[in-house]
Short mmCIF file of C-alpha atoms in Angstrom, two decimals:
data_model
loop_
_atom_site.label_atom_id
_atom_site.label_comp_id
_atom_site.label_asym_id
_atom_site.label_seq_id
_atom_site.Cartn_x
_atom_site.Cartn_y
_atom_site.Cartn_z
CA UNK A 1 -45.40 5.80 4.47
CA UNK A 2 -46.05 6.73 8.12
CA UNK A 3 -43.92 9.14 10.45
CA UNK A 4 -41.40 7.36 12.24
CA UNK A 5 -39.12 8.54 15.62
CA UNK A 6 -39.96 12.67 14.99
CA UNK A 7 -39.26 13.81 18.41
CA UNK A 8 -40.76 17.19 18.73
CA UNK A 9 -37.06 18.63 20.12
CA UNK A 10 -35.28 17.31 17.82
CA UNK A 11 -34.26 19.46 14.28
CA UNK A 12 -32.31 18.85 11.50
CA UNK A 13 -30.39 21.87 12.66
CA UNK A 14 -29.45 20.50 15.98
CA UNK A 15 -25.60 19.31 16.11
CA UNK A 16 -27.22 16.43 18.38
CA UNK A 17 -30.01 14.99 16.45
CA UNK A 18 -30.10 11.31 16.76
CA UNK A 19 -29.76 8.69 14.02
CA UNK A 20 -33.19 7.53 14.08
CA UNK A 21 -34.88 10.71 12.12
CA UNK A 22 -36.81 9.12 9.37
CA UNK A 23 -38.23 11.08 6.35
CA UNK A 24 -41.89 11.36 5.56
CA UNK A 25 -42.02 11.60 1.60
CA UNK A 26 -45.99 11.51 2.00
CA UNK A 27 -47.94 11.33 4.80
CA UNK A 28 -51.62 9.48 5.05
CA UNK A 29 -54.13 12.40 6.11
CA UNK A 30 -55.61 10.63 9.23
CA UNK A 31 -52.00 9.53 10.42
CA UNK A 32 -51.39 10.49 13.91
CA UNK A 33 -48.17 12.22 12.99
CA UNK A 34 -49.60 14.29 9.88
CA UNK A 35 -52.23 15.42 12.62
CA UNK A 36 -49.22 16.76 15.23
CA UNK A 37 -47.67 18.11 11.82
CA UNK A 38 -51.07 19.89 10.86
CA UNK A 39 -51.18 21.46 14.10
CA UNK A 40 -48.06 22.71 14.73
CA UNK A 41 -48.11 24.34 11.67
CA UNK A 42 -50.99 26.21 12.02
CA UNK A 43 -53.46 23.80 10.54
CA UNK A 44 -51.65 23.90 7.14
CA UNK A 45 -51.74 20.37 5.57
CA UNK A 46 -47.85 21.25 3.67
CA UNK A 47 -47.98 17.64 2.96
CA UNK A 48 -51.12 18.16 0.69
CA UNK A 49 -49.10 21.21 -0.68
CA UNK A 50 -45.86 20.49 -1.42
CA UNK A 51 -44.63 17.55 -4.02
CA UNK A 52 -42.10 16.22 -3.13
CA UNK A 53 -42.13 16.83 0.97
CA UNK A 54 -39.75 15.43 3.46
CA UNK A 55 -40.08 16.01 7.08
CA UNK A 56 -37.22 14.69 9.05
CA UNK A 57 -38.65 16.61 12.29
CA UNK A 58 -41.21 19.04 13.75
CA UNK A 59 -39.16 21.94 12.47
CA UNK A 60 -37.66 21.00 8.97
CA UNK A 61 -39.54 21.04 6.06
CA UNK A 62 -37.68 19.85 2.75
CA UNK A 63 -39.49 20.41 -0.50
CA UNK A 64 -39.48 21.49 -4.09
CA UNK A 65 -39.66 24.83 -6.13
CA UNK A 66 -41.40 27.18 -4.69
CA UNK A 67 -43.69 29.30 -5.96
CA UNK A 68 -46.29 32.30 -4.38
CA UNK A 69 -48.72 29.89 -3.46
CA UNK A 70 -46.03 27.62 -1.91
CA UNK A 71 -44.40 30.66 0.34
CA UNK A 72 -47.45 32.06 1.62
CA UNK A 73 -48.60 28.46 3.09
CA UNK A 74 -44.80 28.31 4.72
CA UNK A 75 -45.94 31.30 6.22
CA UNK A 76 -48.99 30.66 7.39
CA UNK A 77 -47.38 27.28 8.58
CA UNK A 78 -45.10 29.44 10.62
CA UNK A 79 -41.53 28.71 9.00
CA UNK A 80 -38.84 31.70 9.81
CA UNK A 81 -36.52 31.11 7.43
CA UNK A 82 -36.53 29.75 3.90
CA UNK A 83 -33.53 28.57 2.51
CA UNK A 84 -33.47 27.93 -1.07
CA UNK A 85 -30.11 25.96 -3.27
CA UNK A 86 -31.75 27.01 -6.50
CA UNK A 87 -29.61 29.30 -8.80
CA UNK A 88 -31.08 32.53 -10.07
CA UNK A 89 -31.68 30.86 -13.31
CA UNK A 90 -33.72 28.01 -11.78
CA UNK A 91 -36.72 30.65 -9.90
CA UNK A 92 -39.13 31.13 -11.72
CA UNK A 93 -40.27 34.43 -9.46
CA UNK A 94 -38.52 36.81 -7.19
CA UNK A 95 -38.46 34.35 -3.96
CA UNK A 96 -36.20 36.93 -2.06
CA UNK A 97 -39.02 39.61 -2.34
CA UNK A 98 -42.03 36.95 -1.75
CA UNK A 99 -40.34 35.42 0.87
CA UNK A 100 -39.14 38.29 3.04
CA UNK A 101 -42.53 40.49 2.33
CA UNK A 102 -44.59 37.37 4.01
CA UNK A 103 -42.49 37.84 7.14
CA UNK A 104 -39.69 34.97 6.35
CA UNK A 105 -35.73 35.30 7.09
CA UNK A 106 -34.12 34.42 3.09
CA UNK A 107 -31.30 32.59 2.12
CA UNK A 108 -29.85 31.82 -0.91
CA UNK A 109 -27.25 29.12 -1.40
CA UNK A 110 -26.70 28.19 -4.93
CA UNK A 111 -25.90 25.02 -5.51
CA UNK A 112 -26.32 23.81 -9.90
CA UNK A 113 -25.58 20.50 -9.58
CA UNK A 114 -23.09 17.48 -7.95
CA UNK A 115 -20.11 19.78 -9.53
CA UNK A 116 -20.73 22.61 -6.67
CA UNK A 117 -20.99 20.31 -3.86
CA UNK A 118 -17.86 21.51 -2.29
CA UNK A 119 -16.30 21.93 1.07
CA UNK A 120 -16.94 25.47 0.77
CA UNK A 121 -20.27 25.13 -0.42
CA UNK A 122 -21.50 23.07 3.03
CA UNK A 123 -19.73 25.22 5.37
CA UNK A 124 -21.76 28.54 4.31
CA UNK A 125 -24.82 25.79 4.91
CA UNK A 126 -23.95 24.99 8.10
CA UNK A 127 -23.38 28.57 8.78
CA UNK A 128 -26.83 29.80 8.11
CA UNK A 129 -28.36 26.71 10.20
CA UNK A 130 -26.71 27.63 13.36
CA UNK A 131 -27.32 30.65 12.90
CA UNK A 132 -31.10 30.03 12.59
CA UNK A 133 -30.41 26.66 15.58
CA UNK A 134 -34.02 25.98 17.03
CA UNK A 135 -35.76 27.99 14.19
CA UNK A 136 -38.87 26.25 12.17
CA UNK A 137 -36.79 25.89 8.49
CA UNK A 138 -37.91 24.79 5.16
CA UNK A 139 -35.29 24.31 2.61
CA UNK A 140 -35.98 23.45 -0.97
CA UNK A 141 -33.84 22.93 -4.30
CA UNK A 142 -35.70 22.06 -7.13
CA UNK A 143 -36.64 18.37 -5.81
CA UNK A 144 -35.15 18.45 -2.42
CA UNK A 145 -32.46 16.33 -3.78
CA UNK A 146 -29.57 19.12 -3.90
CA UNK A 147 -30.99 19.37 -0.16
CA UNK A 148 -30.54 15.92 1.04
CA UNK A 149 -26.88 15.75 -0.38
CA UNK A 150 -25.80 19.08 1.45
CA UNK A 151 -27.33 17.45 4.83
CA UNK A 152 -25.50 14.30 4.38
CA UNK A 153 -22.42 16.14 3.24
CA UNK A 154 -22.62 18.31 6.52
CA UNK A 155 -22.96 15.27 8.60
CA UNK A 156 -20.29 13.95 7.17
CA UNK A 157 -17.90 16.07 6.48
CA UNK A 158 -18.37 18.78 8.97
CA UNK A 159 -19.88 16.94 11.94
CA UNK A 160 -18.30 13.34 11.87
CA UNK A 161 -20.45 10.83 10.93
CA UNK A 162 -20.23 7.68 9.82
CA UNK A 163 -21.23 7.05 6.20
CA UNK A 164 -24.56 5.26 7.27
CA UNK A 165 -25.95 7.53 9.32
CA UNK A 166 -24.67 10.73 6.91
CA UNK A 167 -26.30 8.65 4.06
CA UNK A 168 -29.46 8.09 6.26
CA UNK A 169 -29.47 11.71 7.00
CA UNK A 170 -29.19 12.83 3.40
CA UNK A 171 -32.34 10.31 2.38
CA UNK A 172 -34.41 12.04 5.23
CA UNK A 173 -33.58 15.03 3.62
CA UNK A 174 -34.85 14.34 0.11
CA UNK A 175 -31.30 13.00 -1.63
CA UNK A 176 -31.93 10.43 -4.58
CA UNK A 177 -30.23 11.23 -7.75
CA UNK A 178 -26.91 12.47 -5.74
CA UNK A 179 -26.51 9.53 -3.92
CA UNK A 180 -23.22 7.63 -5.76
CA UNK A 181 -21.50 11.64 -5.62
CA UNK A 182 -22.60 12.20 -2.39
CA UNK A 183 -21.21 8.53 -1.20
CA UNK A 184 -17.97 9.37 -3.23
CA UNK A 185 -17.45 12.36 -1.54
CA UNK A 186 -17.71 11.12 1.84
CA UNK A 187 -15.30 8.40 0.81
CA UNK A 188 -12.77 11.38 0.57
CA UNK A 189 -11.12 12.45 3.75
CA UNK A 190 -11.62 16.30 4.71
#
């Protein structure tokens, strides 16, 4: 799969993205946009790091677990702020501690399953991404699915999109499994 329409200015973040940001599951080493990838993050190949990796732009990185390995190449990489979906019972280390001691902003948004994607639930999402607008962000859940449905909820819900493009949005981000809920959601008005 090759990069597609991953304007440098452009983030997941930004109320204004445009429809056309594409998600890059795996990118081919010599591809011209896993090169601009590799050197904007430091010459870190996170593609060759992290399994599964989305990367709907130049400064949002969607993956899975993370472990020390994983944060200190984020790092290096030069992501600010981590924000993680897993529960407590899901981490398999202290991420707070590993994140903030290699120089990261940490947040922690718990979301178990389809059963906590809630209204409430997105708007403390959306909070933290403005908060951290223009920032270089990696977010991770345990497959990046949990991800993908928050993004597409967000679009949806809180920023008016049609269900295409929230759909689309959510797929960049790494939704699969969530799909049908995430669809039924959107189907409700908010």
């Amino acid at each position: 799969m090759t990069s597609q329409n991953m304007p440098s200015e452009e983030n997941a973040i930004d109320v204004d993205q445009t429809d056309s940001s594409i998600a890059t599951n795996t990118v081919a080493a010599n591809d011209s946009g896993a090169n601009i990838h590799i050197s904007a993050d430091n010459g870190v190949d996170l593609a060759d790091i992290f399994k599964p990796y989305f990367r709907p732009d130049a400064n949002t990185i969607v993956c899975g677990a993370l472990d020390d390995e994983k944060v200190a190449a984020l790092a290096k990489a030069g992501v600010e702020l981590v924000i993680n979906l897993q529960p407590d019972d899901e981490l398999s280390f202290d991420e707070a501690s590993a994140v903030e001691q290699a120089g990261m902003h940490y947040e922690q948004l718990p979301i178990s399953g389809a059963k906590e994607l809630k209204q409430l639930k997105i708007l403390a999402f959306d909070n933290v991404l403005r908060q951290h607008h223009g920032k270089k962000v990696a977010m991770h859940c345990g497959s990046g699915n949990r991800v993908g449905a928050a993004i597409a909820l967000r679009a949806g819900w809180l920023r008016g999109r049609k269900m295409d493009t929230a759909m689309e949005r959510g797929r960049s981000h790494g939704l699969t499994k969530l799909e049908q809920e995430v669809h039924n959601r959107l189907l409700v008005p908010r």
